[in-house]
PDB file of C-alpha atoms in Angstrom:
ATOM      1  CA  MET A 198      58.571  31.499   0.165  1.00 93.00           C
ATOM      2  CA  ILE A 199      61.007  29.545  -2.012  1.00 92.00           C
ATOM      3  CA  ALA A 200      60.977  29.808  -5.798  1.00 94.00           C
ATOM      4  CA  SER A 201      59.029  27.478  -8.068  1.00 94.00           C
ATOM      5  CA  ASP A 202      56.849  25.738  -5.475  1.00 93.00           C
ATOM      6  CA  ILE A 203      53.336  25.598  -4.034  1.00 96.00           C
ATOM      7  CA  ILE A 204      52.403  25.420  -0.361  1.00 96.00           C
ATOM      8  CA  TYR A 205      48.883  24.075   0.152  1.00 97.00           C
ATOM      9  CA  ALA A 206      46.453  25.048   2.916  1.00 97.00           C
ATOM     10  CA  GLY A 207      47.054  22.877   5.971  1.00 95.00           C
ATOM     11  CA  ALA A 208      50.538  21.798   4.877  1.00 95.00           C
ATOM     12  CA  ALA A 209      53.446  21.657   7.319  1.00 95.00           C
ATOM     13  CA  VAL A 210      55.849  24.469   6.446  1.00 95.00           C
ATOM     14  CA  GLY A 211      59.596  24.660   6.983  1.00 92.00           C
ATOM     15  CA  GLU A 212      61.969  27.605   7.096  1.00 92.00           C
ATOM     16  CA  LYS A 213      65.256  27.354   5.185  1.00 88.00           C
ATOM     17  CA  HIS A 214      68.054  27.963   7.686  1.00 84.00           C
ATOM     18  CA  ASP A 215      70.247  29.832   5.194  1.00 86.00           C
ATOM     19  CA  THR A 216      67.679  32.158   3.571  1.00 88.00           C
ATOM     20  CA  GLY A 217      64.698  32.326   5.932  1.00 89.00           C
ATOM     21  CA  THR A 218      62.313  31.474   3.097  1.00 92.00           C
ATOM     22  CA  TYR A 219      59.427  29.076   3.680  1.00 93.00           C
ATOM     23  CA  HIS A 220      58.828  25.813   1.821  1.00 93.00           C
ATOM     24  CA  PRO A 221      56.708  22.662   2.145  1.00 92.00           C
ATOM     25  CA  LEU A 222      58.340  20.257   4.610  1.00 89.00           C
ATOM     26  CA  GLY A 223      59.707  17.207   2.876  1.00 76.00           C
ATOM     27  CA  THR A 224      61.863  19.290   0.563  1.00 53.00           C
ATOM     28  CA  SER A 225      64.100  20.162   3.468  1.00 54.00           C
ATOM     29  CA  SER A 226      66.994  18.810   5.434  1.00 57.00           C
ATOM     30  CA  THR A 227      67.082  18.186   9.171  1.00 57.00           C
ATOM     31  CA  VAL A 228      68.733  21.571   9.749  1.00 61.00           C
ATOM     32  CA  ASP A 229      65.618  23.423   8.573  1.00 79.00           C
ATOM     33  CA  ARG A 230      63.159  24.645  11.206  1.00 88.00           C
ATOM     34  CA  PHE A 231      59.459  23.779  11.435  1.00 93.00           C
ATOM     35  CA  ALA A 232      57.630  27.076  10.907  1.00 95.00           C
ATOM     36  CA  GLY A 233      53.994  26.014  11.362  1.00 96.00           C
ATOM     37  CA  PHE A 234      50.998  25.067   9.227  1.00 97.00           C
ATOM     38  CA  ALA A 235      49.841  27.001   6.154  1.00 97.00           C
ATOM     39  CA  VAL A 236      46.579  28.879   6.622  1.00 97.00           C
ATOM     40  CA  GLU A 237      45.896  29.085   2.884  1.00 97.00           C
ATOM     41  CA  LYS A 238      47.422  28.009  -0.417  1.00 97.00           C
ATOM     42  CA  SER A 239      50.361  30.046  -1.711  1.00 96.00           C
ATOM     43  CA  ASP A 240      51.371  29.428  -5.333  1.00 97.00           C
ATOM     44  CA  ASN A 241      54.850  30.598  -6.243  1.00 96.00           C
ATOM     45  CA  SER A 242      55.312  27.989  -8.982  1.00 95.00           C
ATOM     46  CA  ALA A 243      56.216  30.661 -11.528  1.00 94.00           C
ATOM     47  CA  GLY A 244      58.014  33.047  -9.181  1.00 92.00           C
ATOM     48  CA  VAL A 245      61.454  33.686  -7.764  1.00 94.00           C
ATOM     49  CA  ALA A 246      62.339  33.248  -4.080  1.00 93.00           C
ATOM     50  CA  SER A 247      60.490  35.716  -1.828  1.00 93.00           C
ATOM     51  CA  ALA A 248      58.059  36.723  -4.612  1.00 94.00           C
ATOM     52  CA  LYS A 249      55.155  35.367  -2.536  1.00 94.00           C
ATOM     53  CA  ASN A 250      54.343  35.230   1.150  1.00 94.00           C
ATOM     54  CA  VAL A 251      52.635  32.381   2.964  1.00 95.00           C
ATOM     55  CA  LYS A 252      50.517  32.758   6.112  1.00 96.00           C
ATOM     56  CA  VAL A 253      51.233  30.160   8.801  1.00 96.00           C
ATOM     57  CA  VAL A 254      49.889  29.302  12.238  1.00 95.00           C
ATOM     58  CA  GLN A 255      53.025  29.124  14.376  1.00 93.00           C
ATOM     59  CA  SER A 256      51.735  27.950  17.738  1.00 92.00           C
ATOM     60  CA  GLY A 257      48.921  26.007  19.317  1.00 92.00           C
ATOM     61  CA  ARG A 258      47.504  22.533  18.957  1.00 92.00           C
ATOM     62  CA  VAL A 259      46.411  20.762  15.798  1.00 91.00           C
ATOM     63  CA  ARG A 260      44.663  17.480  15.118  1.00 90.00           C
ATOM     64  CA  LEU A 261      46.714  15.299  12.780  1.00 91.00           C
ATOM     65  CA  SER A 262      46.766  11.765  11.498  1.00 91.00           C
ATOM     66  CA  VAL A 263      50.038  10.389  12.862  1.00 93.00           C
ATOM     67  CA  VAL A 264      51.403   6.996  11.769  1.00 90.00           C
ATOM     68  CA  ASP A 265      52.211   4.448  14.508  1.00 87.00           C
ATOM     69  CA  VAL A 266      50.239   6.153  17.303  1.00 89.00           C
ATOM     70  CA  THR A 267      48.267   3.909  19.659  1.00 81.00           C
ATOM     71  CA  ALA A 268      45.807   5.677  21.963  1.00 72.00           C
ATOM     72  CA  THR A 269      47.300   7.049  25.162  1.00 77.00           C
ATOM     73  CA  THR A 270      50.536   5.046  25.123  1.00 87.00           C
ATOM     74  CA  ASN A 271      52.250   7.657  22.953  1.00 90.00           C
ATOM     75  CA  ILE A 272      51.458  10.798  24.979  1.00 92.00           C
ATOM     76  CA  GLY A 273      54.571  12.986  24.956  1.00 93.00           C
ATOM     77  CA  ALA A 274      56.140  11.239  21.931  1.00 94.00           C
ATOM     78  CA  THR A 275      57.852  13.470  19.368  1.00 95.00           C
ATOM     79  CA  VAL A 276      55.979  13.875  16.081  1.00 94.00           C
ATOM     80  CA  TRP A 277      58.153  13.912  12.958  1.00 93.00           C
ATOM     81  CA  ALA A 278      57.149  15.314   9.554  1.00 92.00           C
ATOM     82  CA  THR A 279      58.562  13.310   6.661  1.00 89.00           C
ATOM     83  CA  ASP A 280      56.572  15.340   4.125  1.00 90.00           C
ATOM     84  CA  ASP A 281      54.255  18.348   4.301  1.00 92.00           C
ATOM     85  CA  ASN A 282      51.320  16.044   5.084  1.00 94.00           C
ATOM     86  CA  VAL A 283      52.944  12.840   6.442  1.00 93.00           C
ATOM     87  CA  PHE A 284      53.527  12.580  10.201  1.00 94.00           C
ATOM     88  CA  THR A 285      54.945   9.767  12.331  1.00 93.00           C
ATOM     89  CA  ILE A 286      56.407   9.074  15.764  1.00 94.00           C
ATOM     90  CA  THR A 287      59.151   6.963  14.200  1.00 92.00           C
ATOM     91  CA  TYR A 288      62.173   9.052  13.198  1.00 90.00           C
ATOM     92  CA  ALA A 289      63.335   8.743   9.589  1.00 85.00           C
ATOM     93  CA  ALA A 290      66.354  10.378   7.951  1.00 84.00           C
ATOM     94  CA  GLY A 291      65.503  13.921   6.899  1.00 82.00           C
ATOM     95  CA  ALA A 292      62.415  14.130   9.135  1.00 87.00           C
ATOM     96  CA  VAL A 293      61.732  17.372  11.016  1.00 90.00           C
ATOM     97  CA  SER A 294      60.349  17.505  14.572  1.00 91.00           C
ATOM     98  CA  ILE A 295      57.046  19.394  14.674  1.00 94.00           C
ATOM     99  CA  GLY A 296      55.887  18.821  18.250  1.00 94.00           C
ATOM    100  CA  GLN A 297      54.595  16.184  20.644  1.00 95.00           C
ATOM    101  CA  ILE A 298      51.511  14.008  21.107  1.00 93.00           C
ATOM    102  CA  VAL A 299      49.110  15.496  23.677  1.00 89.00           C
TER     103      VAL A 299
END
């Protein structure tokens, strides 16, 4: 994972496109890739890049609170992460696509 950061259990995790290191989403740019959700907390606040590993779930379905969703009318809509724990169906600059409403 990246240097000087903490990834909390359940947080959306991104992968830096240039280094392959993981970080909490929301500290990324749109060119970073969604890597999954953290299984447990990983504290690298005092470490250098790649000093710690983080376990992530990379596939499957999750239940999330998503802003702007109304019942079944949003099935198939793209879900965007604007932070490691903030999700919406309305695109915002810097947001990363993490999947679709099912």
